[in-house]
């Protein structure tokens, strides 16, 4: 686990339906919007762990990891 993405607003929304175990190949890929802020992958081959499809403000929306 490298990062925990928390919903900072009540308007957090993923750009599509993601599942745990999805790997996003390119760094900088748009994952979600938290209000007007874009949430993007920080590195290539980013593994999504337990995305919460309806995160509440202050709760974890998704965890990010790298395969080793």
Short mmCIF file of N, CA and C in Angstrom, two decimals:
data_model
loop_
_atom_site.label_atom_id
_atom_site.label_comp_id
_atom_site.label_asym_id
_atom_site.label_seq_id
_atom_site.Cartn_x
_atom_site.Cartn_y
_atom_site.Cartn_z
N UNK A 1 0.85 -1.17 0.00
CA UNK A 1 0.00 0.00 0.00
C UNK A 1 0.90 1.23 0.00
N UNK A 2 0.63 2.14 -0.92
CA UNK A 2 1.44 3.36 -0.97
C UNK A 2 0.64 4.60 -0.60
N UNK A 3 -0.66 4.58 -0.88
CA UNK A 3 -1.49 5.77 -0.65
C UNK A 3 -2.90 5.36 -0.25
N UNK A 4 -3.51 6.19 0.58
CA UNK A 4 -4.94 6.12 0.88
C UNK A 4 -5.56 7.41 0.36
N UNK A 5 -6.55 7.29 -0.49
CA UNK A 5 -7.24 8.47 -1.02
C UNK A 5 -8.50 8.66 -0.20
N UNK A 6 -8.60 9.78 0.49
CA UNK A 6 -9.79 10.09 1.29
C UNK A 6 -10.68 11.06 0.55
N UNK A 7 -11.97 10.88 0.70
CA UNK A 7 -12.94 11.84 0.17
C UNK A 7 -12.92 13.07 1.07
N UNK A 8 -12.54 14.20 0.52
CA UNK A 8 -12.48 15.44 1.30
C UNK A 8 -13.77 16.23 1.22
N UNK A 9 -14.61 15.88 0.23
CA UNK A 9 -15.90 16.56 0.07
C UNK A 9 -17.00 15.51 -0.03
N UNK A 10 -18.22 15.96 -0.01
CA UNK A 10 -19.36 15.05 -0.20
C UNK A 10 -19.65 14.83 -1.68
N UNK A 11 -18.81 15.39 -2.54
CA UNK A 11 -19.03 15.27 -3.99
C UNK A 11 -17.97 14.40 -4.66
N UNK A 12 -17.39 13.46 -3.92
CA UNK A 12 -16.40 12.55 -4.50
C UNK A 12 -17.11 11.59 -5.44
N UNK A 13 -16.57 11.45 -6.66
CA UNK A 13 -17.16 10.53 -7.63
C UNK A 13 -16.06 9.97 -8.54
N UNK A 14 -16.06 8.65 -8.70
CA UNK A 14 -15.14 8.02 -9.64
C UNK A 14 -15.62 8.29 -11.07
N UNK A 15 -14.67 8.32 -12.02
CA UNK A 15 -15.03 8.59 -13.41
C UNK A 15 -15.62 7.36 -14.09
N UNK A 16 -15.42 6.19 -13.51
CA UNK A 16 -16.04 4.95 -13.98
C UNK A 16 -16.07 3.96 -12.83
N UNK A 17 -16.70 2.84 -13.03
CA UNK A 17 -16.76 1.83 -11.98
C UNK A 17 -15.45 1.05 -11.96
N UNK A 18 -14.76 1.12 -10.85
CA UNK A 18 -13.52 0.38 -10.66
C UNK A 18 -13.77 -0.76 -9.69
N UNK A 19 -12.96 -1.82 -9.82
CA UNK A 19 -13.04 -2.96 -8.91
C UNK A 19 -11.69 -3.15 -8.23
N UNK A 20 -11.72 -3.76 -7.07
CA UNK A 20 -10.48 -4.07 -6.38
C UNK A 20 -9.63 -4.98 -7.26
N UNK A 21 -8.37 -4.66 -7.39
CA UNK A 21 -7.48 -5.44 -8.24
C UNK A 21 -7.27 -4.86 -9.62
N UNK A 22 -8.06 -3.84 -9.99
CA UNK A 22 -7.84 -3.17 -11.27
C UNK A 22 -6.46 -2.53 -11.25
N UNK A 23 -5.75 -2.65 -12.37
CA UNK A 23 -4.43 -2.03 -12.53
C UNK A 23 -4.55 -0.95 -13.59
N UNK A 24 -4.16 0.26 -13.22
CA UNK A 24 -4.19 1.39 -14.13
C UNK A 24 -2.77 1.55 -14.69
N UNK A 25 -2.64 1.37 -15.98
CA UNK A 25 -1.31 1.26 -16.60
C UNK A 25 -0.49 2.55 -16.59
N UNK A 26 -1.14 3.69 -16.78
CA UNK A 26 -0.39 4.95 -16.97
C UNK A 26 -0.51 5.88 -15.76
N UNK A 27 0.61 6.42 -15.34
CA UNK A 27 0.61 7.47 -14.31
C UNK A 27 -0.15 8.67 -14.84
N UNK A 28 -0.88 9.33 -13.96
CA UNK A 28 -1.62 10.52 -14.35
C UNK A 28 -3.01 10.25 -14.91
N UNK A 29 -3.44 8.98 -14.88
CA UNK A 29 -4.78 8.63 -15.35
C UNK A 29 -5.82 9.16 -14.36
N UNK A 30 -6.84 9.80 -14.87
CA UNK A 30 -7.91 10.34 -14.03
C UNK A 30 -8.74 9.21 -13.44
N UNK A 31 -8.84 9.18 -12.11
CA UNK A 31 -9.64 8.18 -11.40
C UNK A 31 -10.97 8.74 -10.93
N UNK A 32 -10.93 9.99 -10.43
CA UNK A 32 -12.12 10.53 -9.76
C UNK A 32 -12.02 12.04 -9.68
N UNK A 33 -13.14 12.62 -9.28
CA UNK A 33 -13.20 14.02 -8.90
C UNK A 33 -13.64 14.09 -7.45
N UNK A 34 -12.99 14.95 -6.69
CA UNK A 34 -13.42 15.23 -5.32
C UNK A 34 -13.79 16.71 -5.31
N UNK A 35 -15.07 16.99 -5.53
CA UNK A 35 -15.48 18.36 -5.81
C UNK A 35 -14.88 18.74 -7.15
N UNK A 36 -14.10 19.80 -7.20
CA UNK A 36 -13.47 20.22 -8.45
C UNK A 36 -12.04 19.68 -8.60
N UNK A 37 -11.53 18.99 -7.57
CA UNK A 37 -10.16 18.46 -7.61
C UNK A 37 -10.12 17.12 -8.35
N UNK A 38 -9.17 16.99 -9.27
CA UNK A 38 -8.96 15.73 -9.99
C UNK A 38 -8.09 14.80 -9.15
N UNK A 39 -8.47 13.53 -9.11
CA UNK A 39 -7.69 12.50 -8.43
C UNK A 39 -7.10 11.62 -9.53
N UNK A 40 -5.78 11.55 -9.59
CA UNK A 40 -5.08 10.83 -10.66
C UNK A 40 -4.11 9.80 -10.08
N UNK A 41 -3.79 8.80 -10.88
CA UNK A 41 -2.83 7.78 -10.45
C UNK A 41 -1.44 8.40 -10.34
N UNK A 42 -0.71 8.08 -9.27
CA UNK A 42 0.60 8.69 -9.06
C UNK A 42 1.75 8.00 -9.83
N UNK A 43 1.53 6.78 -10.33
CA UNK A 43 2.60 6.05 -11.00
C UNK A 43 1.99 5.02 -11.96
N UNK A 44 2.83 4.51 -12.86
CA UNK A 44 2.40 3.47 -13.79
C UNK A 44 2.05 2.19 -13.03
N UNK A 45 1.16 1.39 -13.61
CA UNK A 45 0.75 0.10 -13.04
C UNK A 45 0.26 0.23 -11.60
N UNK A 46 -0.61 1.19 -11.39
CA UNK A 46 -1.17 1.48 -10.08
C UNK A 46 -2.31 0.49 -9.79
N UNK A 47 -2.18 -0.24 -8.71
CA UNK A 47 -3.17 -1.24 -8.30
C UNK A 47 -4.20 -0.59 -7.37
N UNK A 48 -5.47 -0.72 -7.72
CA UNK A 48 -6.55 -0.19 -6.88
C UNK A 48 -6.99 -1.26 -5.89
N UNK A 49 -7.06 -0.89 -4.63
CA UNK A 49 -7.45 -1.83 -3.58
C UNK A 49 -8.71 -1.31 -2.91
N UNK A 50 -9.74 -2.10 -2.97
CA UNK A 50 -11.01 -1.84 -2.30
C UNK A 50 -11.59 -0.45 -2.57
N UNK A 51 -11.82 -0.10 -3.84
CA UNK A 51 -12.47 1.19 -4.09
C UNK A 51 -13.87 1.22 -3.47
N UNK A 52 -14.17 2.30 -2.79
CA UNK A 52 -15.48 2.50 -2.16
C UNK A 52 -16.30 3.33 -3.14
N UNK A 53 -17.29 2.73 -3.76
CA UNK A 53 -18.02 3.40 -4.83
C UNK A 53 -18.92 4.52 -4.35
N UNK A 54 -19.16 4.61 -3.04
CA UNK A 54 -19.94 5.72 -2.48
C UNK A 54 -19.28 6.25 -1.21
N UNK A 55 -18.08 6.79 -1.34
CA UNK A 55 -17.40 7.25 -0.13
C UNK A 55 -18.05 8.50 0.46
N UNK A 56 -18.11 8.53 1.76
CA UNK A 56 -18.61 9.71 2.45
C UNK A 56 -17.43 10.60 2.78
N UNK A 57 -17.69 11.86 2.96
CA UNK A 57 -16.65 12.83 3.31
C UNK A 57 -15.88 12.33 4.54
N UNK A 58 -14.55 12.34 4.43
CA UNK A 58 -13.70 11.89 5.52
C UNK A 58 -13.39 10.41 5.52
N UNK A 59 -14.00 9.65 4.62
CA UNK A 59 -13.78 8.21 4.55
C UNK A 59 -12.83 7.87 3.40
N UNK A 60 -12.21 6.70 3.49
CA UNK A 60 -11.32 6.25 2.43
C UNK A 60 -12.12 5.92 1.18
N UNK A 61 -11.67 6.48 0.05
CA UNK A 61 -12.33 6.22 -1.23
C UNK A 61 -11.66 5.05 -1.95
N UNK A 62 -10.34 4.98 -1.86
CA UNK A 62 -9.59 3.89 -2.50
C UNK A 62 -8.17 3.88 -1.92
N UNK A 63 -7.59 2.70 -1.93
CA UNK A 63 -6.18 2.55 -1.55
C UNK A 63 -5.40 2.26 -2.83
N UNK A 64 -4.17 2.75 -2.90
CA UNK A 64 -3.33 2.56 -4.07
C UNK A 64 -2.11 1.75 -3.67
N UNK A 65 -1.69 0.85 -4.56
CA UNK A 65 -0.55 -0.01 -4.25
C UNK A 65 0.27 -0.28 -5.51
N UNK A 66 1.47 -0.77 -5.28
CA UNK A 66 2.35 -1.22 -6.37
C UNK A 66 2.58 -2.71 -6.19
N UNK A 67 2.63 -3.43 -7.28
CA UNK A 67 3.00 -4.84 -7.22
C UNK A 67 4.51 -4.95 -7.03
N UNK A 68 4.93 -5.92 -6.22
CA UNK A 68 6.37 -6.12 -6.04
C UNK A 68 6.75 -7.54 -6.39
#
